Short mmCIF file of C-alpha atoms in Angstrom, two decimals:
data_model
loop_
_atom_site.label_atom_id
_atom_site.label_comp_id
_atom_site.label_asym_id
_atom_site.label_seq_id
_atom_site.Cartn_x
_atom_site.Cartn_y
_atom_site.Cartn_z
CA UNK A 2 -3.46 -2.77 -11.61
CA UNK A 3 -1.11 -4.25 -8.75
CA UNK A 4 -2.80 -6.83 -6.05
CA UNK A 5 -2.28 -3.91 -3.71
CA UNK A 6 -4.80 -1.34 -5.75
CA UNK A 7 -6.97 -4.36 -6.45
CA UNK A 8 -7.54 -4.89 -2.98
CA UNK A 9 -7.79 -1.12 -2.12
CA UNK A 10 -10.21 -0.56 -4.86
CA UNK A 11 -12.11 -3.67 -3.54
CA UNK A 12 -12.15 -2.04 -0.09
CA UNK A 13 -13.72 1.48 -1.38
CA UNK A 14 -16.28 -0.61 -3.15
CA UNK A 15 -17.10 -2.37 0.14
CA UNK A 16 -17.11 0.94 1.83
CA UNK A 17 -19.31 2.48 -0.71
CA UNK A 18 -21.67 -0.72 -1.22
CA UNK A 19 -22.19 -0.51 2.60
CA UNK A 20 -22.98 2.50 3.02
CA UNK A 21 -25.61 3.20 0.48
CA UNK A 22 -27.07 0.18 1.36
CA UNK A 23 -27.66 0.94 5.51
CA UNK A 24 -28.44 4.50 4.40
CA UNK A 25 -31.33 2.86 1.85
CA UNK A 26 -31.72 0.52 4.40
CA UNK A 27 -32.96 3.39 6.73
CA UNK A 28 -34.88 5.07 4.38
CA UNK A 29 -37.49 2.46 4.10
CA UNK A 30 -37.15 1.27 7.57
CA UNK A 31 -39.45 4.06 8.73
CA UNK A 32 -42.00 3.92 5.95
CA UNK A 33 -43.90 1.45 8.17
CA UNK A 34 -43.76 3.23 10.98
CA UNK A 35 -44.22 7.18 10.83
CA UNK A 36 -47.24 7.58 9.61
CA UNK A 37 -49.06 5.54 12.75
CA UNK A 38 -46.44 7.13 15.08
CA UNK A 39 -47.04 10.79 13.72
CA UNK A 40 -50.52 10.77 13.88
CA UNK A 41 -50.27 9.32 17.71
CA UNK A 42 -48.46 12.45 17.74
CA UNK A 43 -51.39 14.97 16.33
CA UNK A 44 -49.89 15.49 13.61
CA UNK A 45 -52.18 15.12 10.39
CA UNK A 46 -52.43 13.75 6.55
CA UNK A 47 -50.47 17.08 4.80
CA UNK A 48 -48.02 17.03 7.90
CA UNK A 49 -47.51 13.25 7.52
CA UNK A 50 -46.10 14.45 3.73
CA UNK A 51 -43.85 17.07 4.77
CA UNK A 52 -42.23 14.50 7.27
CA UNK A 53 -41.77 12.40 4.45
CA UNK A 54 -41.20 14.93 2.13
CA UNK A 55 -37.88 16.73 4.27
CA UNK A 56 -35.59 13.63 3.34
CA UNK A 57 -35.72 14.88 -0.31
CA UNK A 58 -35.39 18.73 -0.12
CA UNK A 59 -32.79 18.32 3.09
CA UNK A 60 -30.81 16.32 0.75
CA UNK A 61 -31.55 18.85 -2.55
CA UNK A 62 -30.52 21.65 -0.63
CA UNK A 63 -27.35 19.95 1.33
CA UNK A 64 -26.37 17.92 -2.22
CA UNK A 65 -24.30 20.64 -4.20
CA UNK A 66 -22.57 21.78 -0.76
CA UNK A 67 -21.53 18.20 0.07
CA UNK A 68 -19.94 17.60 -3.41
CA UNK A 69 -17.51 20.82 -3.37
CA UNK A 70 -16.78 20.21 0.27
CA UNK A 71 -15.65 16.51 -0.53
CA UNK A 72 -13.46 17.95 -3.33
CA UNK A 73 -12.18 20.32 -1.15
CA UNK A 74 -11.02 17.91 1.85
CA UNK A 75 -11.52 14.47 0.41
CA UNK A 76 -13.56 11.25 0.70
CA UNK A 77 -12.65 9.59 3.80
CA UNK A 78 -14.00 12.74 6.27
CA UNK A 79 -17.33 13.31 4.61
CA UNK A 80 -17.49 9.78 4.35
CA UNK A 81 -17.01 9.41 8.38
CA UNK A 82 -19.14 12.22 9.14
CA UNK A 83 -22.34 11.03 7.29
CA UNK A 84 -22.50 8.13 9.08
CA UNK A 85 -22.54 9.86 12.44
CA UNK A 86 -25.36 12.26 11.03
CA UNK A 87 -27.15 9.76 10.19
CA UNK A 88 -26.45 7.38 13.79
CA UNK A 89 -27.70 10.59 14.78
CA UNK A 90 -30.78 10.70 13.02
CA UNK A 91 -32.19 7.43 14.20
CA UNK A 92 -31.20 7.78 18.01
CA UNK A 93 -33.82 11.17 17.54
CA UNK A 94 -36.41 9.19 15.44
CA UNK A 95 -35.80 6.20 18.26
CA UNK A 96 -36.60 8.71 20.99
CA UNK A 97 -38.56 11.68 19.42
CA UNK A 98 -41.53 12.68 21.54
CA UNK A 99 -42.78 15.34 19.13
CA UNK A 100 -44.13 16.13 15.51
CA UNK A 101 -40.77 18.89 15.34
CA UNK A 102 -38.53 16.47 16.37
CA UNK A 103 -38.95 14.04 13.99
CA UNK A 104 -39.10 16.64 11.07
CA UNK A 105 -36.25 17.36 12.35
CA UNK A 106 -34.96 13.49 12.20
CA UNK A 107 -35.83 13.41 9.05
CA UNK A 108 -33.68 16.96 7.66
CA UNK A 109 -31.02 15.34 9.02
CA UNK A 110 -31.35 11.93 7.48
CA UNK A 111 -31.49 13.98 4.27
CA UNK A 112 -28.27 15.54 4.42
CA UNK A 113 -26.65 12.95 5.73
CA UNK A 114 -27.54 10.69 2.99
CA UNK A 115 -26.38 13.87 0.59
CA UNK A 116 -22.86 13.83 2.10
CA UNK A 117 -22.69 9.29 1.91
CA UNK A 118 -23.81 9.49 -1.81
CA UNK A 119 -21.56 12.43 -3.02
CA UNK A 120 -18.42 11.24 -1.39
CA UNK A 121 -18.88 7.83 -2.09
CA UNK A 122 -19.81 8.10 -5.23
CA UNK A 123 -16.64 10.37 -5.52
CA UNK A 124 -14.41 7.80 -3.82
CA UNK A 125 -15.16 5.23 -6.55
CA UNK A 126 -14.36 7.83 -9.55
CA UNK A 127 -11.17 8.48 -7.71
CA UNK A 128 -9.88 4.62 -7.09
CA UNK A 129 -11.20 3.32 -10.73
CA UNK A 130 -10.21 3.95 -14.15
CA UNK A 131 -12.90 5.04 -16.65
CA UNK A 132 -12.84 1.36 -18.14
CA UNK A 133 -13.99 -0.05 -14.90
CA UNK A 134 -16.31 2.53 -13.16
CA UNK A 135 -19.39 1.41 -14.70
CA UNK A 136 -19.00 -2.19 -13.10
CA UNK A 137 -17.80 -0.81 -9.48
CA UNK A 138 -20.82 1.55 -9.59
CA UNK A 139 -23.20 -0.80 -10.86
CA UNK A 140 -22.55 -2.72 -7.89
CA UNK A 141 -22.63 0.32 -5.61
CA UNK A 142 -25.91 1.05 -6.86
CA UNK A 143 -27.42 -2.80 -6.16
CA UNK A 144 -26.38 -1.82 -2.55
CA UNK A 145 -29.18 0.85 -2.98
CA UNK A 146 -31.91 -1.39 -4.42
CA UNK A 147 -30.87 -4.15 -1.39
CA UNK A 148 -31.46 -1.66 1.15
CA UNK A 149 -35.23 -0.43 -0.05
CA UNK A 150 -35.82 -3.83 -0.95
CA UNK A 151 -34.90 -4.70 3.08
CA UNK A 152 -35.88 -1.61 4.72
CA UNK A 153 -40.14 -1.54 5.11
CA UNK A 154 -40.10 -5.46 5.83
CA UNK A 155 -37.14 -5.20 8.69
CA UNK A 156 -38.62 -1.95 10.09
CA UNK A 157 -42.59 -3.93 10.28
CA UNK A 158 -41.17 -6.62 11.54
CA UNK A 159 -39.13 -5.37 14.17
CA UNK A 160 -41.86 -2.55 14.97
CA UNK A 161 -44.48 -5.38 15.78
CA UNK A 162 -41.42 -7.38 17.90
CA UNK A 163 -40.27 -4.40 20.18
CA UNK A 164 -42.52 -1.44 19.83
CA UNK A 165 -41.34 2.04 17.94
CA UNK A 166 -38.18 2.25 19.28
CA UNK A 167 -36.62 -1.07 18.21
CA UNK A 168 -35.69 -0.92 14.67
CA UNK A 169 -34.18 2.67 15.15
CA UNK A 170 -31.74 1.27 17.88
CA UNK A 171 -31.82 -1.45 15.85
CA UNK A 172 -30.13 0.30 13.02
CA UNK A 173 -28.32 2.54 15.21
CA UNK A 174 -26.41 -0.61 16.03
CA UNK A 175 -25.70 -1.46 12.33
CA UNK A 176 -24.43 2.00 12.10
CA UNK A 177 -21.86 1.57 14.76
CA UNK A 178 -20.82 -1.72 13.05
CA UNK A 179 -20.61 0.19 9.94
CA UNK A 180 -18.46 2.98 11.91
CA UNK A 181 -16.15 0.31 12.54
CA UNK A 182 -15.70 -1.44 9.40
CA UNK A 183 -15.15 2.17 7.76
CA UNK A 184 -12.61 3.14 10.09
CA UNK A 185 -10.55 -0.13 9.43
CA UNK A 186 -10.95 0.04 5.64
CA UNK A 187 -10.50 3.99 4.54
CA UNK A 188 -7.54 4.09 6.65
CA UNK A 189 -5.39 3.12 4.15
CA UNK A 190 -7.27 4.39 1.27
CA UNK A 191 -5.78 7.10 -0.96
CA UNK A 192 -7.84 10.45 0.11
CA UNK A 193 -7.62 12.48 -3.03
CA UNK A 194 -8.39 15.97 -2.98
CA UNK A 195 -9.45 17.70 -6.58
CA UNK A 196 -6.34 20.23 -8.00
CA UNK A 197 -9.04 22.49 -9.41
CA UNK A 198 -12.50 23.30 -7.99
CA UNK A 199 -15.30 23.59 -10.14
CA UNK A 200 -18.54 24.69 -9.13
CA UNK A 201 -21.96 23.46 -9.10
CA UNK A 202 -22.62 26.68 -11.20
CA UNK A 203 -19.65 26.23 -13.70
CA UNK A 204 -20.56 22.72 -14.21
CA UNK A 205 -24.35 23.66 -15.52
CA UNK A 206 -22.75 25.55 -18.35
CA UNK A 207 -21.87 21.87 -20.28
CA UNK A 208 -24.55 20.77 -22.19
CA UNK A 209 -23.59 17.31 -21.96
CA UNK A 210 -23.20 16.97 -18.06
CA UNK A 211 -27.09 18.70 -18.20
CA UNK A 212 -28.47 16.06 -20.77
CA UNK A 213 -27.25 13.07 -18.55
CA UNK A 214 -28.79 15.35 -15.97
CA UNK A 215 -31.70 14.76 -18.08
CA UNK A 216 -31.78 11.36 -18.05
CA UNK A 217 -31.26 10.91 -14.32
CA UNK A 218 -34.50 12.40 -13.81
CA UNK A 219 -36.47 10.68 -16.07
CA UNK A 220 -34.62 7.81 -14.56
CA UNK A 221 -35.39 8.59 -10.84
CA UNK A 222 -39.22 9.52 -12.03
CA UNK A 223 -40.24 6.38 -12.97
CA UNK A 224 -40.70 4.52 -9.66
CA UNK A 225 -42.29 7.93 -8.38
CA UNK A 226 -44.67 7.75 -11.38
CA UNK A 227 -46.06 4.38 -10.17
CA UNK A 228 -46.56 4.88 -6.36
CA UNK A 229 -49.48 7.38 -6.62
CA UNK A 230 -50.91 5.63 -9.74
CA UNK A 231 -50.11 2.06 -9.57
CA UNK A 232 -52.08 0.89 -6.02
CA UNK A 233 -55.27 2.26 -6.57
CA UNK A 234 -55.20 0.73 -10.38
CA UNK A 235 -54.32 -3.34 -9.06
CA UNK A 236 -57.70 -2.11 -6.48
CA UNK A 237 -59.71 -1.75 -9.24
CA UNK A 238 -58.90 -4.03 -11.80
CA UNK A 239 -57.23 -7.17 -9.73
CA UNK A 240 -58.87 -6.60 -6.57
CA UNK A 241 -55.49 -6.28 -5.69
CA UNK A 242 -54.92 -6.41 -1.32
CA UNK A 243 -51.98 -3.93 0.01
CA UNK A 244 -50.18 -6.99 0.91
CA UNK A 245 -49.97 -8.27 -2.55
CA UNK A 246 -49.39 -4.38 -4.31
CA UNK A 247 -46.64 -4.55 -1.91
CA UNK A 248 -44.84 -7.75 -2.92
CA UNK A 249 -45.61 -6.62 -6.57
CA UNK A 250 -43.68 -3.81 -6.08
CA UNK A 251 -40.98 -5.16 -4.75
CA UNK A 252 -40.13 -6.83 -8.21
CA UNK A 253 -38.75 -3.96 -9.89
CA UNK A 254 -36.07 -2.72 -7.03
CA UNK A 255 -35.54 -6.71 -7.55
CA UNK A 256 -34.84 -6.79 -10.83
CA UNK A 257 -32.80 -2.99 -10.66
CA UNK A 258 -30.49 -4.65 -8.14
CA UNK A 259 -29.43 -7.69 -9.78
CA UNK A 260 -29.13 -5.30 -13.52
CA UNK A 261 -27.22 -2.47 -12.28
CA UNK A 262 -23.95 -4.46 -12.04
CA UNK A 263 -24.33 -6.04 -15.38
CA UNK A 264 -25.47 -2.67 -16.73
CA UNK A 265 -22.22 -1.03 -15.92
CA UNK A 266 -20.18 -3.82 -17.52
CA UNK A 267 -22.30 -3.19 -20.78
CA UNK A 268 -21.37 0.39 -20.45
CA UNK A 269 -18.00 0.31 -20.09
CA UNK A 270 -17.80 -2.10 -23.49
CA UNK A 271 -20.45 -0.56 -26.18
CA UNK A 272 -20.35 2.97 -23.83
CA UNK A 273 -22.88 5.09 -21.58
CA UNK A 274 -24.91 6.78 -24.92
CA UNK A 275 -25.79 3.33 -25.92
CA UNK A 276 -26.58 2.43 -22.83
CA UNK A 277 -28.44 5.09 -22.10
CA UNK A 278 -30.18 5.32 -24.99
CA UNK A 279 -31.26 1.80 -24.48
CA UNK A 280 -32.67 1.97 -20.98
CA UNK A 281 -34.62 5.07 -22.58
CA UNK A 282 -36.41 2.82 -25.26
CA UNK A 283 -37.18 -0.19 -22.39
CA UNK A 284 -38.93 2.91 -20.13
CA UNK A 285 -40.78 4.12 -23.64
CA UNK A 286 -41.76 0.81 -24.25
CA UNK A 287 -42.60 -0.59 -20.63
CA UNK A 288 -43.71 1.81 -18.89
CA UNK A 289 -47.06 1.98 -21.36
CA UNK A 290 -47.34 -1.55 -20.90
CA UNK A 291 -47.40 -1.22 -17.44
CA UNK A 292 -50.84 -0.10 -17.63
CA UNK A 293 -52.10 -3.10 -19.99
CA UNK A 294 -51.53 -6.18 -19.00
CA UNK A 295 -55.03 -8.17 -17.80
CA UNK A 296 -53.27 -11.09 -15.29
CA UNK A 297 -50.97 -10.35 -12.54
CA UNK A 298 -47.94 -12.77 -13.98
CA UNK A 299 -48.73 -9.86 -16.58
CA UNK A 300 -48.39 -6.86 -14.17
CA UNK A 301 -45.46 -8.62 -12.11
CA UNK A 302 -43.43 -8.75 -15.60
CA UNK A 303 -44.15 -5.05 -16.64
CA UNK A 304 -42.72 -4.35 -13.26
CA UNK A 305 -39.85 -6.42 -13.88
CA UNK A 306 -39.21 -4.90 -17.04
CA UNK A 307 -39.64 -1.54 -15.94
CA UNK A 308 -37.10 -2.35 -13.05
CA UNK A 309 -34.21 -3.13 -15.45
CA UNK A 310 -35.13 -0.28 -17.58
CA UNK A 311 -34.19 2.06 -14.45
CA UNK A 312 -31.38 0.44 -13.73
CA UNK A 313 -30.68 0.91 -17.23
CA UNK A 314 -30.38 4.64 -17.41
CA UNK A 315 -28.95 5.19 -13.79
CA UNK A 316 -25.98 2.80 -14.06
CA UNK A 317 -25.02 4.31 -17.43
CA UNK A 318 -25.42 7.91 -16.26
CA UNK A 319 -23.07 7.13 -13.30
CA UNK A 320 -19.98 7.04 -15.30
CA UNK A 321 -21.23 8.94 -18.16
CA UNK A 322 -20.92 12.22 -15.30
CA UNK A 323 -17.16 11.12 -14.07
CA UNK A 324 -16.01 11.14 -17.93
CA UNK A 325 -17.44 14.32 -18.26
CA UNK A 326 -15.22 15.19 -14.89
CA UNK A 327 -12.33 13.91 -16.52
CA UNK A 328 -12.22 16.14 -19.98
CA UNK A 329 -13.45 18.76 -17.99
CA UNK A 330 -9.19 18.40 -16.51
CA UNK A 331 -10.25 18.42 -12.73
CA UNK A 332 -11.58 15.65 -11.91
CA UNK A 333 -13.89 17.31 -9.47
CA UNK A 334 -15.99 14.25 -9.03
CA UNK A 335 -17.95 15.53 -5.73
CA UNK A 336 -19.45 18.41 -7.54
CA UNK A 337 -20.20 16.08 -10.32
CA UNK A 338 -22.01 13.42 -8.52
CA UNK A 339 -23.67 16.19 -6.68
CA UNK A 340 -25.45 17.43 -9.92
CA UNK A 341 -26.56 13.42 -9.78
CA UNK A 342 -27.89 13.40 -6.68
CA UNK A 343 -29.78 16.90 -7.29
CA UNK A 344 -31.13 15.41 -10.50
CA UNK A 345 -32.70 12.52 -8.61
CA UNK A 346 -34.07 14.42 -5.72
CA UNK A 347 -35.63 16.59 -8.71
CA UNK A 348 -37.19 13.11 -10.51
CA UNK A 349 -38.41 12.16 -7.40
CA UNK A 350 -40.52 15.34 -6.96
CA UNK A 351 -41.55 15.61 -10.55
CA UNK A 352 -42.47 11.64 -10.66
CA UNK A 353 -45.24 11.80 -8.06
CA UNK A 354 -46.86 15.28 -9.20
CA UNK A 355 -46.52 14.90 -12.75
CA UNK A 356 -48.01 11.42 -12.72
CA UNK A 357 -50.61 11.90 -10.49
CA UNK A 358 -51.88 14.81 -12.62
CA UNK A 359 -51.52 13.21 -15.62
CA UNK A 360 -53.68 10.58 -14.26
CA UNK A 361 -56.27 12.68 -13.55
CA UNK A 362 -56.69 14.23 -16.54
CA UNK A 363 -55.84 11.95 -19.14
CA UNK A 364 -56.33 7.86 -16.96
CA UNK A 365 -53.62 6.04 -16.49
CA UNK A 366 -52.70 4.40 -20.06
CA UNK A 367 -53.08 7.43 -21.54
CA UNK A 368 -50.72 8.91 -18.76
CA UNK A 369 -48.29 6.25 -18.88
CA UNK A 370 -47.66 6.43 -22.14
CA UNK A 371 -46.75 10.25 -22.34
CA UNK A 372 -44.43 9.96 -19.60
CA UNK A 373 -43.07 6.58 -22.31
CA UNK A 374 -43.09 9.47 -25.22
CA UNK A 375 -40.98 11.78 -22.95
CA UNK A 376 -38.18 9.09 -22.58
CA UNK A 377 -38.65 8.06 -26.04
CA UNK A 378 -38.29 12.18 -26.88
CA UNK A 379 -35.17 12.35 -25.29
CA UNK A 380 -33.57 9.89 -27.15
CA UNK A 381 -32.48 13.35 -29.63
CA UNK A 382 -30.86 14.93 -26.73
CA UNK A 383 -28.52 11.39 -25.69
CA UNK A 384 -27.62 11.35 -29.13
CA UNK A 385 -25.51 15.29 -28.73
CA UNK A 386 -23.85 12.99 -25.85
CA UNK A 387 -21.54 11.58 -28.37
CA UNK A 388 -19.12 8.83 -27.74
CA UNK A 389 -17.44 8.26 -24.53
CA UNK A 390 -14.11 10.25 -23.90
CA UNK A 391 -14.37 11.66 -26.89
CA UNK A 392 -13.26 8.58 -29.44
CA UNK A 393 -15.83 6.52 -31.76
CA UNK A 394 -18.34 4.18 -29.84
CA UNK A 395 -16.70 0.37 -29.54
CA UNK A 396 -19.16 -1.97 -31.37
CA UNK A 397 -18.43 -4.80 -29.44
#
């Protein structure tokens, strides 16, 4: 690499970083909020989910188009526009004055976050060698853990400075910062378009883009396992206050940020089956314990545990997907990270429902450790992955 790519590539990472991090950032900033201002605005309990529930099926449905439109035109556009949509999405949550219009907020958040992650994600793939993805999106992904870690504590506080209104222009302001800084730095980037277009149809005919597929879900699951599950268990058992349950579950987007860039470096050297296949066996093994432990040091290290494990599978299935867009011979990188982003939407539906029904029926260890069975099941599918690129697994 010259000083002149290092400094480029350095720049897209920025870029990238950034972004997912304000659009995370976001995300959580109105999970304070909403609910009380919804239901100021009539709207009730099953309306207060589908408000929350939009921002994942906007960005399911928008997800695949967004990937073959960035191969189509490039990065830098896409890149552009889905910070505008989603400047635009927190001026109408700042100043909504309806049930609708927030919905409506919210659809738009979603697809704008489906356009950020697909071309970023793409923009990355394009400016890195396979040797050194892992790393760059490693650290692209901490910028995701930084901003949910951020995003509920800035929003309350700035909600009970201000008013409702405050941490949406708030953020609205970071945007424009953000508009600024991206404007500067992907001027001089490389916009690469794909030669060939694949799409998101052709892709689901390899069997090894759809195992990592696999894994992204299981990946993306487990946090959605815990929220319906996890609160009302530290009630019962620790007397837990939602204060506390909060800080507890901070620890694993903790302990996800500061793994994923690590994670990627340990992919890139041993490659993304072992990798994967070891962030498989730490959800097996800690998401069971999860339900176990009898102190809260206990409960805060499951957590912690169950943190890296995530990061784990997510920062190894990142550049698993862009070799897989390499020997596929076009590169088509938005598509591909499209079928990521559609995997995780999918986790985070099937997290919540699955392990709130499993809970029912079966209590939580019992639960727990089926969802631990499923990961450690699908160990037999990560193993068809084979090695990366198609030569022998390094062993050190």
């Amino acid at each position: 690499m010259t000083k002149l790519s290092s400094r480029k590539q350095k720049a897209a990472l920025f870029v990238v970083a950034t972004a997912i991090f304000l659009d995370m950032l976001i995300y959580g900033l109105v999970v304070p909020i909403l609910p009380e201002y919804a239901v100021s605005l009539g709207a009730s309990q099953t309306d207060i989910g589908l408000l929350f529930g939009s921002y994942a099926v906007a960005m399911f449905v928008a997800t695949p188009i967004c990937g073959a439109l960035s191969d189509r035109i490039g990065r830098r556009g896409p890149l552009l526009w889905g910070l505008l949509g989603l400047a635009a999405a927190t001026l109408l949550f700042a100043f909504a004055d309806s049930y609708w219009l927030l919905v409506a907020a919210r659809i738009l958040q979603g697809i704008a976050a489906a356009v950020t992650w697909t071309s970023g994600l793409a923009l990355l793939a394009d400016l890195y060698p396979s040797e050194q993805r892992g790393k760059a999106l490693g650290i692209a992904l901490s910028g995701q853990a930084a901003g949910i870690l951020l995003g509920p504590t800035v929003g309350g506080w700035l909600y009970q400075l201000g008013g409702y209104a405050l941490p949406f222009l708030f953020a609205a302001g970071l945007a424009l910062i953000d508009g600024i800084v991206r404007l500067v730095l992907l001027r001089d980037l490389p916009d690469r378009k794909s030669e060939g277009h694949l799409s998101p149809l052709s892709l689901m005919r390899s069997s090894r883009l759809l195992i990592v597929a696999g894994v992204v879900m299981i990946g993306a699951s487990v946090p959605c396992i815990l929220v319906p599950t996890r609160p009302v268990h530290l009630k019962e058992k620790f007397q837990a206050e939602p204060g506390f349950v909060g800080m507890l579950f901070a620890v694993p987007t903790l302990t996800y940020g500061l793994a994923t860039p690590l994670i990627g470096k340990l992919s890139n050297r041993f490659g993304h089956r072992i990798t994967i296949s070891l962030g498989l066996i730490l959800i097996a093994i800690s998401l069971p314990l999860a339900a176990w432990p009898t102190s809260m040091w206990m409960q805060a290290a499951s957590m912690a545990l169950l943190g890296v494990s995530m990061g784990t599978v997510l920062a190894a299935s990142l550049p698993a997907l862009a070799d897989i867009a390499d020997n596929s011979g076009q590169s088509s990188y938005g598509v591909t990270f499209a079928v990521y982003n559609t995997a995780y939407s999918i986790g985070m539906m099937l997290g919540p429902i699955g392990g709130g029904a499993l809970a029912d029926r079966l209590g939580l260890s019992y639960s727990y450790a089926v969802w631990g069975a499923v990961a450690a099941l699908y160990l037999l599918a990560v193993q068809r992955l084979g090695s990366r690129r198609g030569v022998p697994e390094r062993k050190g």
